[in-house]
């Protein structure tokens, strides 16, 4: 779709008429593909904040209005009526499943939950104190050496089987990484349980005892996972697309996404929230002092879990999770001093002019960090939880990319600012 054009002229007077493209929602986009050919110029956009790298029909975000849609459905409606596997089907295939498709999908996923026995042995090779994210990156990458019967990226059936394997096996791998970290025995999956229950059993169960899933924990995790399932072209998803654009197999591509998610500016924020709350408690600082530090421009301290790059009005995911957080804390008890501090901080910032003026609200990570702590999920598993949830988003984008006829290997340009050409000293 094109409506109008943007004209760009270089210093030699060569002009390019660049078409303007429109999507279903969102701002119009200047199509700069002809720019270099017509004028020899290209664009400079560190962080890609003004660049659309692809066309996508999966997720739409309007940060000013606080809107998040998956395949057109508002996140609020999915959170209320759906579950994680159904949202996964929606993201992957574009439509909500009917009854038969839902049952078939659940059946397929549950039949792929086990991993090759040698993966269990492979995990034993990590150092005793390896971080679960380090193990997850390595193990998901290693899957390409175990499941090479489905790594022909040009075969749509291979792509689908790999996608199903990744969704089915990610919770098993994540729970195994944690079991290795704690030294607990690894439990095989139990396919009579739901996707989330199966994960919590492998995380917290032991072979010596029957495991009974806690419905409060299950529904809290179900919500957290739905809210983290996809967020369009974020750093890890873009990494998966860029890695996959060279023709890398799906396991290697998703491992690259996990590596990107690991960074504290992306998947690590919920962990940072708990670290901050712990540090405040430990120091005995008052809420007033903490807020004063956050406002002080000479102090680099920021309130972790507040503000968002895209959502300047409110984060719709935070709204949904906030209520669950309050209910859960009343239900589960747990680390009361930390939870009370979190709720006081929330209240104080919502009434503070500095935060109101700058539209800094608690974001999804503020509440998810607190909830994961209340659910007894260890801190070093917080980003792993994010990876399990975002896995389906990565896969859906990887699949969409391979079906896109405009898809080419990703290869950005640069402005070269190094030494000019010079000769090697004779
Ligand atoms: N505490 C105190 N002041 C803040 C904070 C904060 N958390 N966030 C922004 N500000 C101030 C900032 O100092 C600036 O003030 P001024 O206009 O006086 O210079 C103003 O608000 C705008 O900040 P900005 O840095 O231009 O905003 P940004 O959109 O570039 O940054 C952010 C967004 C998320 C990086 C930032 O708000 C932040 O560092 N938050 C804390 C970390 C955090 O919670 N990250 C998780 C985000 S959700 C992740 C996800 O969706 O996956």
Coordinates of C-alpha atoms and ligand atoms in Angstrom, one line a residue:
X1 CA 0.0 0.0 0.0
X2 CA 1.4 3.4 -0.9
X3 CA 0.0 6.8 -0.5
X4 CA 2.3 9.8 -1.3
X5 CA 6.1 9.9 -1.5
X6 CA 9.1 11.5 0.3
X7 CA 11.7 13.2 -1.9
X8 CA 15.4 13.1 -1.0
X9 CA 18.1 14.8 -3.0
X10 CA 21.8 14.2 -2.6
X11 CA 24.5 16.8 -3.0
X12 CA 24.9 16.0 -6.7
X13 CA 21.2 16.8 -7.3
X14 CA 20.1 13.1 -7.8
X15 CA 16.7 12.7 -6.3
X16 CA 14.8 9.6 -5.0
X17 CA 11.1 9.6 -4.7
X18 CA 10.5 7.2 -1.8
X19 CA 7.0 5.7 -1.5
X20 CA 5.1 6.0 1.8
X21 CA 3.8 2.7 3.1
X22 CA 0.8 2.2 5.5
X23 CA 0.1 -0.7 7.7
X24 CA -3.2 -1.8 9.3
X25 CA -2.5 0.4 12.4
X26 CA 0.5 2.6 13.3
X27 CA 2.3 5.5 11.6
X28 CA 3.2 5.5 7.9
X29 CA 6.6 4.4 6.9
X30 CA 9.0 5.8 4.3
X31 CA 10.2 3.0 2.1
X32 CA 13.9 3.7 1.7
X33 CA 14.8 0.6 -0.3
X34 CA 15.4 2.6 -3.5
X35 CA 17.4 5.3 -1.8
X36 CA 20.9 3.9 -2.3
X37 CA 20.3 2.9 -5.9
X38 CA 18.8 6.4 -6.8
X39 CA 21.1 8.6 -4.8
X40 CA 24.0 6.6 -3.3
X41 CA 22.8 7.6 0.2
X42 CA 21.7 5.4 3.0
X43 CA 20.2 6.0 6.4
X44 CA 21.7 6.2 9.9
X45 CA 19.6 5.0 12.7
X46 CA 21.5 3.5 15.7
X47 CA 19.1 1.3 17.8
X48 CA 16.7 1.2 14.8
X49 CA 14.3 3.4 16.7
X50 CA 13.0 4.9 13.4
X51 CA 13.4 1.8 11.2
X52 CA 10.9 -0.9 10.4
X53 CA 13.0 -4.0 9.6
X54 CA 10.1 -6.1 8.3
X55 CA 6.4 -6.3 7.7
X56 CA 4.7 -8.4 10.4
X57 CA 1.1 -9.5 11.0
X58 CA 1.8 -10.9 14.5
X59 CA 1.7 -8.1 17.1
X60 CA 0.9 -4.4 17.2
X61 CA 1.8 -2.0 20.0
X62 CA 0.7 1.6 20.4
X63 CA 2.8 3.0 23.2
X64 CA 0.9 6.3 23.5
X65 CA -2.5 4.7 23.8
X66 CA -1.3 1.7 25.9
X67 CA -2.5 -0.8 23.2
X68 CA -1.1 -4.3 22.7
X69 CA -2.7 -6.6 20.1
X70 CA -1.8 -10.1 19.1
X71 CA -3.1 -11.0 15.7
X72 CA -5.6 -8.2 16.3
X73 CA -6.9 -9.4 19.7
X74 CA -6.3 -7.0 22.7
X75 CA -4.0 -8.5 25.3
X76 CA -6.7 -7.7 28.0
X77 CA -9.1 -10.1 26.3
X78 CA -6.5 -12.8 25.8
X79 CA -5.5 -12.6 29.4
X80 CA -9.1 -12.9 30.6
X81 CA -10.3 -15.7 28.2
X82 CA -7.3 -17.6 26.9
X83 CA -4.4 -19.6 28.1
X84 CA -0.7 -19.7 27.2
X85 CA -1.0 -22.6 24.7
X86 CA -4.0 -21.1 22.9
X87 CA -2.1 -17.8 22.7
X88 CA 0.8 -19.8 21.3
X89 CA -1.4 -21.3 18.6
X90 CA -2.8 -17.8 17.8
X91 CA 0.7 -16.3 17.4
X92 CA 2.0 -19.1 15.3
X93 CA -0.9 -19.8 13.0
X94 CA -2.7 -16.4 13.0
X95 CA -6.1 -17.5 14.2
X96 CA -7.6 -18.8 17.4
X97 CA -8.0 -22.6 17.2
X98 CA -11.4 -24.3 17.1
X99 CA -12.0 -27.1 19.6
X100 CA -10.5 -29.8 17.4
X101 CA -7.4 -27.7 16.5
X102 CA -6.9 -26.8 20.2
X103 CA -7.0 -30.4 21.3
X104 CA -4.7 -31.5 18.5
X105 CA -2.2 -28.7 19.3
X106 CA -2.2 -29.6 23.0
X107 CA -1.8 -33.2 22.2
X108 CA 1.1 -32.5 19.8
X109 CA 2.9 -30.3 22.3
X110 CA 2.4 -32.7 25.1
X111 CA 3.9 -35.6 23.0
X112 CA 7.1 -33.6 22.4
X113 CA 7.9 -32.6 26.0
X114 CA 10.6 -35.2 26.6
X115 CA 14.2 -34.4 25.5
X116 CA 16.8 -36.8 24.1
X117 CA 18.5 -38.7 27.0
X118 CA 21.9 -37.4 26.0
X119 CA 20.7 -33.8 26.6
X120 CA 20.3 -34.8 30.3
X121 CA 23.9 -36.1 30.1
X122 CA 25.0 -32.9 28.3
X123 CA 23.6 -30.8 31.1
X124 CA 25.8 -32.7 33.6
X125 CA 28.8 -31.3 31.9
X126 CA 28.2 -27.7 33.1
X127 CA 30.0 -26.5 36.2
X128 CA 28.0 -27.0 39.4
X129 CA 27.3 -23.3 39.8
X130 CA 26.5 -22.5 36.1
X131 CA 23.7 -19.8 35.8
X132 CA 20.5 -21.4 34.4
X133 CA 20.5 -18.9 31.6
X134 CA 24.0 -20.0 30.6
X135 CA 22.8 -23.6 30.5
X136 CA 19.6 -22.7 28.6
X137 CA 21.5 -20.8 25.8
X138 CA 23.9 -23.8 25.5
X139 CA 21.3 -26.5 25.6
X140 CA 18.9 -24.9 23.1
X141 CA 21.8 -24.4 20.7
X142 CA 22.8 -28.0 21.3
X143 CA 19.3 -29.1 20.2
X144 CA 20.3 -28.7 16.6
X145 CA 22.8 -31.6 17.1
X146 CA 20.0 -33.8 18.4
X147 CA 17.1 -33.0 16.2
X148 CA 18.7 -32.6 12.7
X149 CA 15.8 -34.5 11.2
X150 CA 13.8 -31.2 11.3
X151 CA 16.4 -28.5 10.5
X152 CA 15.8 -28.1 6.7
X153 CA 14.6 -24.5 6.9
X154 CA 13.2 -24.6 3.3
X155 CA 10.8 -27.4 4.3
X156 CA 7.6 -26.0 5.9
X157 CA 7.0 -29.3 7.7
X158 CA 10.4 -29.2 9.2
X159 CA 9.9 -25.6 10.3
X160 CA 6.6 -26.6 12.0
X161 CA 8.0 -29.7 13.7
X162 CA 11.0 -27.6 15.0
X163 CA 8.6 -25.0 16.3
X164 CA 6.5 -27.6 18.1
X165 CA 9.6 -29.2 19.6
X166 CA 10.8 -25.8 20.8
X167 CA 7.5 -25.0 22.5
X168 CA 7.2 -28.4 24.0
X169 CA 10.8 -28.9 25.2
X170 CA 11.6 -25.4 26.5
X171 CA 9.9 -25.9 29.9
X172 CA 11.6 -29.3 30.3
X173 CA 15.0 -27.8 29.5
X174 CA 14.5 -24.8 31.7
X175 CA 13.4 -27.0 34.7
X176 CA 16.4 -29.3 34.0
X177 CA 18.8 -26.3 34.0
X178 CA 17.4 -25.3 37.4
X179 CA 17.6 -28.9 38.7
X180 CA 21.2 -29.1 37.7
X181 CA 21.9 -25.8 39.4
X182 CA 20.3 -27.0 42.7
X183 CA 21.6 -30.6 42.4
X184 CA 18.1 -32.0 42.5
X185 CA 17.1 -35.1 40.4
X186 CA 15.7 -34.4 37.0
X187 CA 12.1 -35.4 36.6
X188 CA 10.6 -36.6 33.3
X189 CA 7.6 -34.6 32.1
X190 CA 4.1 -35.8 33.0
X191 CA 1.8 -35.4 30.0
X192 CA -1.3 -35.7 32.1
X193 CA -0.6 -32.2 33.4
X194 CA -1.2 -28.9 31.6
X195 CA 1.7 -27.1 30.0
X196 CA 2.3 -24.8 33.1
X197 CA 1.6 -27.5 35.7
X198 CA 4.1 -29.8 34.0
X199 CA 6.7 -27.1 34.2
X200 CA 6.1 -26.4 37.9
X201 CA 6.2 -30.1 38.7
X202 CA 9.6 -30.4 37.0
X203 CA 10.8 -27.3 38.8
X204 CA 9.6 -28.0 42.3
X205 CA 8.7 -31.8 42.4
X206 CA 10.9 -34.6 43.6
X207 CA 10.7 -38.2 42.5
X208 CA 10.2 -39.4 46.1
X209 CA 6.8 -37.6 46.4
X210 CA 3.5 -37.1 44.5
X211 CA 3.3 -33.6 43.2
X212 CA 0.1 -31.7 43.5
X213 CA 0.0 -28.5 41.4
X214 CA -1.1 -25.3 43.2
X215 CA -3.9 -23.6 41.2
X216 CA -2.9 -20.2 42.5
X217 CA 0.6 -20.7 41.2
X218 CA -0.6 -22.2 37.9
X219 CA -2.9 -19.3 37.1
X220 CA -0.4 -16.7 38.1
X221 CA 2.3 -18.2 35.8
X222 CA -0.3 -18.7 33.0
X223 CA -1.0 -14.9 33.1
X224 CA 2.7 -14.0 33.3
X225 CA 3.4 -16.2 30.3
X226 CA 0.6 -14.8 28.2
X227 CA 1.8 -11.3 29.0
X228 CA 5.3 -12.1 27.9
X229 CA 4.5 -14.2 24.9
X230 CA 5.4 -11.6 22.2
X231 CA 6.2 -7.9 22.0
X232 CA 6.9 -7.3 18.3
X233 CA 10.4 -6.4 17.1
X234 CA 12.2 -6.2 20.5
X235 CA 15.9 -6.9 20.8
X236 CA 15.7 -10.7 21.2
X237 CA 13.1 -11.1 18.5
X238 CA 15.1 -9.0 16.1
X239 CA 18.1 -11.1 17.0
X240 CA 16.2 -14.3 16.2
X241 CA 15.2 -12.8 12.8
X242 CA 18.7 -11.6 12.0
X243 CA 20.3 -14.9 13.0
X244 CA 17.6 -16.8 11.1
X245 CA 18.0 -14.6 8.0
X246 CA 21.3 -16.2 7.2
X247 CA 19.6 -19.6 7.0
X248 CA 20.7 -20.7 10.5
X249 CA 18.6 -23.6 11.9
X250 CA 15.7 -22.8 14.3
X251 CA 17.5 -24.1 17.4
X252 CA 20.5 -21.9 16.7
X253 CA 18.3 -18.9 16.0
X254 CA 16.3 -19.3 19.2
X255 CA 19.5 -19.8 21.2
X256 CA 20.6 -16.4 19.8
X257 CA 17.4 -14.9 21.0
X258 CA 17.9 -16.3 24.5
X259 CA 21.4 -14.8 24.6
X260 CA 20.0 -11.4 23.7
X261 CA 17.2 -11.6 26.3
X262 CA 19.8 -12.3 29.0
X263 CA 21.0 -8.7 29.0
X264 CA 19.8 -6.6 32.0
X265 CA 18.3 -3.9 29.6
X266 CA 15.9 -6.5 28.2
X267 CA 14.9 -9.7 30.2
X268 CA 16.8 -8.9 33.3
X269 CA 14.6 -6.0 34.6
X270 CA 12.4 -8.1 36.9
X271 CA 15.4 -9.4 38.7
X272 CA 16.7 -5.8 39.0
X273 CA 13.5 -4.9 40.8
X274 CA 14.0 -7.5 43.5
X275 CA 17.7 -6.6 43.9
X276 CA 16.6 -2.9 44.3
X277 CA 13.9 -3.7 46.9
X278 CA 16.3 -6.0 48.8
X279 CA 19.0 -3.3 48.8
X280 CA 16.5 -0.7 50.1
X281 CA 15.4 -3.0 52.9
X282 CA 18.9 -3.9 53.8
X283 CA 20.0 -0.3 54.0
X284 CA 17.0 0.8 56.1
X285 CA 16.4 3.7 53.7
X286 CA 12.9 5.3 53.8
X287 CA 10.5 5.5 50.8
X288 CA 11.0 9.3 50.8
X289 CA 14.8 8.9 50.6
X290 CA 14.5 6.3 47.8
X291 CA 12.3 8.5 45.8
X292 CA 14.5 11.5 46.4
X293 CA 17.5 9.5 45.1
X294 CA 15.5 8.5 41.9
X295 CA 14.7 12.2 41.2
X296 CA 18.2 13.5 41.9
X297 CA 19.9 14.0 38.5
X298 CA 23.3 13.8 40.1
X299 CA 22.6 10.3 41.3
X300 CA 22.5 7.6 38.5
X301 CA 20.0 5.6 40.6
X302 CA 16.6 4.9 38.9
X303 CA 13.6 3.1 40.2
X304 CA 13.8 -0.3 38.6
X305 CA 10.4 -1.4 37.2
X306 CA 9.3 2.1 36.5
X307 CA 9.0 3.8 33.1
X308 CA 9.0 2.3 29.6
X309 CA 10.6 3.2 26.2
X310 CA 7.4 2.5 24.3
X311 CA 4.5 2.8 26.7
X312 CA 4.3 6.5 27.7
X313 CA 0.7 6.4 29.0
X314 CA 0.6 3.0 30.7
X315 CA 1.8 -0.5 30.0
X316 CA -1.4 -2.6 29.4
X317 CA 0.4 -5.7 30.7
X318 CA 1.2 -3.9 34.0
X319 CA -2.4 -3.1 34.5
X320 CA -3.4 -6.7 34.1
X321 CA -0.7 -8.1 36.3
X322 CA -1.1 -5.4 39.0
X323 CA -4.4 -6.9 40.3
X324 CA -3.0 -10.4 40.2
X325 CA 0.0 -9.2 42.2
X326 CA -2.1 -7.6 44.9
X327 CA -4.4 -10.7 45.2
X328 CA -1.5 -13.1 45.2
X329 CA 0.4 -11.3 48.0
X330 CA -2.8 -11.4 50.1
X331 CA -3.1 -15.1 49.3
X332 CA 0.4 -16.4 49.6
X333 CA 2.1 -14.4 52.2
X334 CA 5.8 -14.9 51.7
X335 CA 8.4 -12.2 51.9
X336 CA 6.1 -9.7 53.6
X337 CA 8.6 -6.8 54.3
X338 CA 9.7 -6.9 50.6
X339 CA 6.1 -6.9 49.4
X340 CA 5.0 -4.2 51.7
X341 CA 7.9 -2.0 50.5
X342 CA 6.9 -2.7 46.9
X343 CA 3.3 -1.7 47.5
X344 CA 4.4 1.5 49.4
X345 CA 6.7 2.4 46.6
X346 CA 4.0 1.9 44.0
X347 CA 1.6 4.1 46.0
X348 CA 4.1 6.8 46.7
X349 CA 5.3 7.1 43.0
X350 CA 1.7 7.2 41.7
X351 CA 1.1 10.3 43.8
X352 CA 4.4 12.0 43.1
X353 CA 4.5 14.9 40.6
X354 CA 7.9 13.9 39.2
X355 CA 6.6 10.5 38.1
X356 CA 3.2 11.8 37.0
X357 CA 4.7 14.6 34.8
X358 CA 7.2 12.2 33.1
X359 CA 4.5 9.5 32.8
X360 CA 6.6 7.0 34.7
X361 CA 4.3 4.1 35.8
X362 CA 5.2 0.8 37.3
X363 CA 5.9 -1.5 34.3
X364 CA 5.2 -5.2 33.8
X365 CA 8.6 -6.1 35.3
X366 CA 7.8 -4.4 38.5
X367 CA 4.9 -6.7 39.2
X368 CA 6.3 -9.8 37.5
X369 CA 9.4 -9.7 39.7
X370 CA 7.3 -9.4 42.8
X371 CA 5.0 -12.2 41.7
X372 CA 7.9 -14.6 40.8
X373 CA 9.4 -13.9 44.2
X374 CA 6.0 -14.7 45.8
X375 CA 5.8 -17.9 43.8
X376 CA 9.2 -19.0 45.2
X377 CA 10.7 -18.9 41.7
X378 CA 14.4 -18.3 42.4
X379 CA 15.9 -15.0 41.1
X380 CA 18.3 -16.7 38.7
X381 CA 15.3 -18.3 37.0
X382 CA 13.4 -15.0 36.4
X383 CA 14.9 -14.4 32.9
X384 CA 14.5 -18.1 32.2
X385 CA 10.8 -17.7 32.9
X386 CA 10.8 -14.8 30.4
X387 CA 12.6 -17.0 27.8
X388 CA 10.0 -19.8 28.1
X389 CA 7.2 -17.3 27.6
X390 CA 8.8 -15.4 24.7
X391 CA 9.9 -18.6 23.0
X392 CA 6.7 -18.7 21.0
X393 CA 7.0 -15.1 19.9
X394 CA 10.5 -15.8 18.6
X395 CA 9.3 -18.9 16.8
X396 CA 6.3 -17.2 15.3
X397 CA 8.5 -14.4 13.9
X398 CA 11.1 -16.9 12.6
X399 CA 8.3 -18.8 10.8
X400 CA 6.8 -15.6 9.4
X401 CA 10.2 -14.4 8.1
X402 CA 10.6 -17.7 6.2
X403 CA 7.2 -17.2 4.6
X404 CA 7.9 -13.6 3.6
X405 CA 8.8 -13.2 -0.1
X406 CA 10.6 -9.9 0.6
X407 CA 12.9 -11.6 3.2
X408 CA 16.6 -11.2 2.6
X409 CA 19.7 -11.8 4.7
X410 CA 19.9 -9.0 7.3
X411 CA 23.0 -6.9 6.7
X412 CA 22.9 -3.3 8.0
X413 CA 25.2 -0.6 6.7
X414 CA 27.6 1.6 8.7
X415 CA 29.2 5.1 8.7
X416 CA 32.9 4.3 8.6
X417 CA 34.8 6.7 11.0
X418 CA 38.1 4.8 11.1
X419 CA 41.5 5.7 9.6
X420 CA 41.5 6.7 6.0
X421 CA 43.2 4.4 3.5
X422 CA 46.9 4.2 4.3
X423 CA 49.9 2.0 3.3
X424 CA 51.6 -0.6 5.4
X425 CA 54.9 0.8 6.6
X426 CA 57.7 -0.5 4.3
Ligands
LIG1 N1 13.3 6.4 37.8 C1 13.5 7.7 37.8 N2 13.5 8.5 36.8 C2 13.2 8.0 35.6 C3 13.0 6.6 35.4 C4 13.0 5.8 36.6 N3 12.8 4.5 36.5 N4 12.8 6.3 34.1 C5 12.8 7.5 33.5 N5 13.1 8.5 34.4 C6 13.2 9.9 34.0 C7 14.5 10.3 33.3 O1 15.5 10.6 34.3 C8 14.0 11.4 32.5 O2 13.9 12.5 33.3 P1 14.2 14.0 32.7 O3 13.2 14.3 31.7 O4 14.1 14.9 33.9 O5 15.6 14.0 32.1 C9 12.6 11.0 32.1 O6 12.2 10.2 33.1 C10 12.6 10.3 30.7 O7 13.5 9.2 30.8 P2 14.2 8.5 29.6 O8 15.4 7.8 30.0 O9 14.3 9.5 28.4 O10 13.1 7.4 29.1 P3 13.4 6.2 28.2 O11 12.1 6.0 27.5 O12 14.6 6.4 27.4 O13 13.7 5.0 29.2 C11 13.4 3.1 30.5 C12 12.8 4.0 29.4 C13 12.5 1.9 30.7 C14 14.8 2.6 30.0 C15 13.6 3.9 31.8 O14 12.3 4.3 32.2 C16 14.3 3.1 32.9 O15 15.5 3.1 33.0 N6 13.4 2.4 33.8 C17 14.0 1.5 34.8 C18 14.4 0.2 34.2 C19 13.2 -0.7 33.9 O16 12.3 -0.9 34.7 N7 13.2 -1.4 32.7 C20 12.2 -2.3 32.3 C21 11.4 -1.7 31.2 S1 10.0 -2.8 30.7 C22 10.8 -4.0 29.7 C23 10.0 -4.6 28.7 O17 8.9 -4.2 28.3 O18 10.4 -5.7 28.2

